mmCIF file of C-alpha atoms in Angstrom:
data_model
loop_
_atom_site.group_PDB
_atom_site.id
_atom_site.type_symbol
_atom_site.label_atom_id
_atom_site.label_comp_id
_atom_site.label_asym_id
_atom_site.label_seq_id
_atom_site.Cartn_x
_atom_site.Cartn_y
_atom_site.Cartn_z
ATOM 1 C CA TYR A 217 73.856 73.688 22.136
ATOM 2 C CA VAL A 218 70.737 75.711 21.497
ATOM 3 C CA GLY A 219 68.746 75.671 24.744
ATOM 4 C CA LYS A 220 69.808 74.072 28.018
ATOM 5 C CA ALA A 221 68.031 72.241 30.838
ATOM 6 C CA SER A 222 64.342 72.742 31.534
ATOM 7 C CA ASP A 223 64.210 76.508 32.011
ATOM 8 C CA TYR A 224 66.928 77.863 29.743
ATOM 9 C CA ARG A 225 65.512 78.541 26.315
ATOM 10 C CA GLY A 226 67.555 79.522 23.296
ATOM 11 C CA ALA A 227 67.174 80.291 19.594
ATOM 12 C CA LEU A 228 69.554 80.487 16.665
ATOM 13 C CA ILE A 229 68.726 82.848 13.813
ATOM 14 C CA ALA A 230 71.114 82.612 10.861
ATOM 15 C CA GLN A 231 69.552 84.248 7.825
ATOM 16 C CA GLY A 232 72.026 84.522 4.991
ATOM 17 C CA THR A 233 71.220 85.307 1.391
ATOM 18 C CA GLN A 234 71.947 83.487 -1.837
ATOM 19 C CA ALA A 235 74.763 85.976 -2.531
ATOM 20 C CA GLN A 236 75.991 86.020 1.083
ATOM 21 C CA PRO A 237 75.424 82.680 2.806
ATOM 22 C CA ILE A 238 76.417 82.079 6.414
ATOM 23 C CA THR A 239 79.101 79.400 6.792
ATOM 24 C CA PHE A 240 79.552 77.039 9.745
ATOM 25 C CA ALA A 241 82.857 75.208 9.306
ATOM 26 C CA SER A 242 86.180 74.253 10.835
ATOM 27 C CA ASN A 243 89.011 76.752 11.169
ATOM 28 C CA LEU A 244 91.459 74.158 9.744
ATOM 29 C CA THR A 245 93.066 74.974 6.400
ATOM 30 C CA SER A 246 92.349 71.483 5.012
ATOM 31 C CA PRO A 247 89.470 70.068 7.069
ATOM 32 C CA SER A 248 88.168 66.535 6.814
ATOM 33 C CA PRO A 249 84.749 65.187 7.837
ATOM 34 C CA GLY A 250 84.329 65.498 11.585
ATOM 35 C CA ALA A 251 86.672 68.493 11.939
ATOM 36 C CA TRP A 252 84.132 70.023 14.328
ATOM 37 C CA ASN A 253 81.307 68.735 16.484
ATOM 38 C CA SER A 254 77.657 69.482 15.699
ATOM 39 C CA ILE A 255 74.935 72.019 16.306
ATOM 40 C CA TYR A 256 72.612 70.413 18.831
ATOM 41 C CA PHE A 257 69.047 71.730 19.091
ATOM 42 C CA ARG A 258 67.737 70.661 22.490
ATOM 43 C CA PRO A 259 64.076 70.482 23.631
ATOM 44 C CA GLN A 260 64.478 73.986 25.051
ATOM 45 C CA THR A 261 65.129 75.414 21.581
ATOM 46 C CA ASN A 262 62.600 78.073 20.703
ATOM 47 C CA SER A 263 61.639 76.468 17.407
ATOM 48 C CA THR A 264 59.381 79.356 16.423
ATOM 49 C CA LEU A 265 62.343 81.746 16.398
ATOM 50 C CA THR A 266 65.043 79.330 15.212
ATOM 51 C CA GLU A 267 65.588 79.658 11.474
ATOM 52 C CA LEU A 268 68.603 78.766 9.360
ATOM 53 C CA THR A 269 68.403 80.153 5.819
ATOM 54 C CA TYR A 270 71.126 80.159 3.158
ATOM 55 C CA CYS A 271 73.673 78.519 5.446
ATOM 56 C CA ASN A 272 76.568 76.224 4.584
ATOM 57 C CA PHE A 273 77.413 73.542 7.152
ATOM 58 C CA ALA A 274 80.680 71.801 6.236
ATOM 59 C CA TYR A 275 82.910 69.153 7.852
ATOM 60 C CA GLY A 276 80.932 68.668 11.075
ATOM 61 C CA GLY A 277 79.705 65.454 12.643
ATOM 62 C CA ASN A 278 82.388 64.724 15.230
ATOM 63 C CA SER A 279 79.797 64.104 17.911
ATOM 64 C CA SER A 280 78.949 61.258 20.250
ATOM 65 C CA LEU A 281 75.291 61.923 19.403
ATOM 66 C CA TYR A 282 74.730 60.011 16.181
ATOM 67 C CA ASN A 283 77.743 61.590 14.437
ATOM 68 C CA THR A 284 75.725 64.300 12.747
ATOM 69 C CA THR A 285 76.235 67.923 11.754
ATOM 70 C CA LEU A 286 72.739 69.060 12.813
ATOM 71 C CA TYR A 287 71.039 67.163 15.655
ATOM 72 C CA PHE A 288 67.408 67.835 16.607
ATOM 73 C CA GLU A 289 66.144 66.559 19.980
ATOM 74 C CA SER A 290 62.445 67.229 20.554
ATOM 75 C CA SER A 291 62.726 70.461 18.596
ATOM 76 C CA SER A 292 61.329 71.730 15.317
ATOM 77 C CA PRO A 293 63.510 74.445 13.754
ATOM 78 C CA THR A 294 63.440 75.446 10.095
ATOM 79 C CA VAL A 295 66.381 74.954 7.718
ATOM 80 C CA THR A 296 65.929 76.418 4.219
ATOM 81 C CA ASN A 297 68.094 76.836 1.099
ATOM 82 C CA SER A 298 71.146 75.501 2.900
ATOM 83 C CA ILE A 299 73.994 73.121 2.122
ATOM 84 C CA ILE A 300 74.959 70.359 4.553
ATOM 85 C CA SER A 301 78.143 68.626 3.405
ATOM 86 C CA ASN A 302 81.089 66.465 4.357
ATOM 87 C CA SER A 303 79.724 65.309 7.710
ATOM 88 C CA ALA A 304 81.532 62.470 9.477
ATOM 89 C CA GLY A 305 78.088 60.899 9.842
ATOM 90 C CA TYR A 306 74.558 62.095 9.073
ATOM 91 C CA GLY A 307 73.940 65.531 7.629
ATOM 92 C CA VAL A 308 70.785 65.928 9.748
ATOM 93 C CA TYR A 309 69.522 63.618 12.497
ATOM 94 C CA SER A 310 66.076 64.144 13.998
ATOM 95 C CA ASP A 311 64.933 62.160 17.038
ATOM 96 C CA ASN A 312 61.488 60.578 17.346
ATOM 97 C CA TYR A 313 59.902 63.709 18.820
ATOM 98 C CA SER A 314 61.050 66.402 16.413
ATOM 99 C CA GLY A 315 59.004 67.863 13.576
ATOM 100 C CA LEU A 316 61.610 69.950 11.859
ATOM 101 C CA THR A 317 61.078 71.720 8.533
ATOM 102 C CA LEU A 318 63.721 71.140 5.854
ATOM 103 C CA THR A 319 63.067 72.973 2.580
ATOM 104 C CA ALA A 320 65.187 73.197 -0.597
ATOM 105 C CA ASN A 321 68.406 71.997 1.012
ATOM 106 C CA THR A 322 71.339 70.276 -0.694
ATOM 107 C CA TYR A 323 73.171 67.401 1.002
ATOM 108 C CA SER A 324 76.509 66.230 -0.346
ATOM 109 C CA ASN A 325 79.358 63.912 0.572
ATOM 110 C CA ASN A 326 78.073 62.999 4.034
ATOM 111 C CA VAL A 327 79.523 59.716 5.329
ATOM 112 C CA LEU A 328 76.034 58.436 6.249
ATOM 113 C CA TYR A 329 72.503 59.382 5.177
ATOM 114 C CA PRO A 330 71.949 63.065 4.389
ATOM 115 C CA ILE A 331 68.818 62.965 6.611
ATOM 116 C CA SER A 332 67.723 60.460 9.249
ATOM 117 C CA THR A 333 64.275 60.917 10.789
ATOM 118 C CA ASN A 334 61.281 59.115 12.237
ATOM 119 C CA PRO A 335 58.253 58.273 10.044
ATOM 120 C CA ASN A 336 56.174 61.170 11.393
ATOM 121 C CA GLY A 337 59.040 63.635 10.860
ATOM 122 C CA VAL A 338 59.071 63.287 7.077
ATOM 123 C CA PHE A 339 56.043 65.435 6.233
ATOM 124 C CA ASN A 340 57.907 68.786 6.401
ATOM 125 C CA ILE A 341 60.878 67.697 4.303
ATOM 126 C CA THR A 342 60.588 69.093 0.773
ATOM 127 C CA GLN A 343 62.756 69.766 -2.289
ATOM 128 C CA SER A 344 65.780 67.819 -0.955
ATOM 129 C CA THR A 345 68.642 67.183 -3.359
ATOM 130 C CA GLY A 346 71.983 65.549 -2.865
ATOM 131 C CA SER A 347 74.890 63.511 -4.135
ATOM 132 C CA GLY A 348 77.822 61.544 -2.793
ATOM 133 C CA ASN A 349 76.107 60.593 0.485
ATOM 134 C CA ASN A 350 76.328 57.007 1.730
ATOM 135 C CA PRO A 351 73.652 56.034 0.936
ATOM 136 C CA ASN A 352 72.163 58.828 -1.113
ATOM 137 C CA ALA A 353 68.681 58.567 0.425
ATOM 138 C CA ILE A 354 66.542 59.932 3.264
ATOM 139 C CA GLU A 355 66.552 57.383 6.090
ATOM 140 C CA VAL A 356 63.137 56.801 7.623
ATOM 141 C CA ARG A 357 63.834 54.866 10.780
ATOM 142 C CA GLY A 358 61.253 52.302 11.741
ATOM 143 C CA GLY A 359 58.359 53.284 13.891
ATOM 144 C CA GLU A 360 54.731 54.247 13.688
ATOM 145 C CA VAL A 361 52.765 56.664 11.548
ATOM 146 C CA THR A 362 50.041 57.683 13.995
ATOM 147 C CA SER A 363 48.273 60.489 12.102
ATOM 148 C CA ASP A 364 47.587 61.557 8.533
ATOM 149 C CA ILE A 365 50.848 62.548 6.848
ATOM 150 C CA THR A 366 52.177 62.921 3.313
ATOM 151 C CA TRP A 367 55.626 62.015 2.068
ATOM 152 C CA GLN A 368 56.539 64.547 -0.632
ATOM 153 C CA ARG A 369 58.368 63.565 -3.801
ATOM 154 C CA GLN A 370 62.091 64.332 -3.432
ATOM 155 C CA ASP A 371 65.099 63.992 -5.707
ATOM 156 C CA LEU A 372 66.404 61.679 -2.975
ATOM 157 C CA PRO A 373 64.537 58.404 -2.364
ATOM 158 C CA TYR A 374 63.200 57.446 1.056
ATOM 159 C CA GLU A 375 64.840 54.379 2.592
ATOM 160 C CA VAL A 376 62.850 52.671 5.343
ATOM 161 C CA SER A 377 65.458 51.035 7.577
ATOM 162 C CA SER A 378 63.201 49.106 9.988
ATOM 163 C CA ASN A 379 59.571 48.079 10.496
ATOM 164 C CA LEU A 380 56.980 50.726 9.653
ATOM 165 C CA THR A 381 53.476 50.564 11.132
ATOM 166 C CA ILE A 382 50.552 52.797 10.123
ATOM 167 C CA CYS A 383 47.931 52.934 12.861
ATOM 168 C CA ASP A 384 45.883 55.146 15.177
ATOM 169 C CA TYR A 385 46.237 53.999 18.776
ATOM 170 C CA ASN A 386 43.282 56.114 19.889
ATOM 171 C CA GLN A 387 41.014 53.914 17.734
ATOM 172 C CA THR A 388 38.968 56.978 16.809
ATOM 173 C CA GLN A 389 40.139 57.368 13.224
ATOM 174 C CA THR A 390 42.402 55.775 10.647
ATOM 175 C CA ALA A 391 46.006 56.970 10.358
ATOM 176 C CA THR A 392 46.920 57.452 6.694
ATOM 177 C CA LEU A 393 50.281 57.659 4.966
ATOM 178 C CA ASP A 394 49.868 59.381 1.585
ATOM 179 C CA ILE A 395 52.850 59.036 -0.754
ATOM 180 C CA ASN A 396 53.021 61.532 -3.635
ATOM 181 C CA PRO A 397 53.288 60.343 -7.256
ATOM 182 C CA GLY A 398 56.841 59.797 -8.470
ATOM 183 C CA THR A 399 58.176 59.206 -4.946
ATOM 184 C CA GLN A 400 60.724 56.415 -4.483
ATOM 185 C CA VAL A 401 60.419 54.342 -1.300
ATOM 186 C CA ARG A 402 63.035 51.666 -0.686
ATOM 187 C CA PHE A 403 63.276 49.091 2.082
ATOM 188 C CA ARG A 404 66.402 47.824 3.731
#
């Protein structure tokens, strides 16, 4: 866990390089998906300090929380130039209150979606690539777009898995979802 209870803040800084990435993996000689649990970013995560750059996350996802390698609960860390692979479930799962930033990451061979997020959490996901995930798409769970956001074009398509509503509940302006040219949006 990163952070604990209401008053115990925490941060994780893992800044590798392209030549020397930081690896998070099982100590088993021949691991399989789910060989280790997950990294769970709680609401008490100091998202300003938490940064994961050039990291490899392999064979995680053995967790009762959505079977995911990286789980974000009401937190907004940054993950950049990293590889998330061979998860027993999702590569990354973001709850409905997280606004994480995922940039130039590769997702491969995860048992479920490489990324699962809420509709408002998509705007800071850019340059995602992947293969061998099931399915090979970014899951946008149903919900509401309540402000102006843009879904960036990705190599991975977006897959909307439930009802999506675009509206401003304050009735003071119009919420707008802007989808970039060349973006694939699929519905399940």
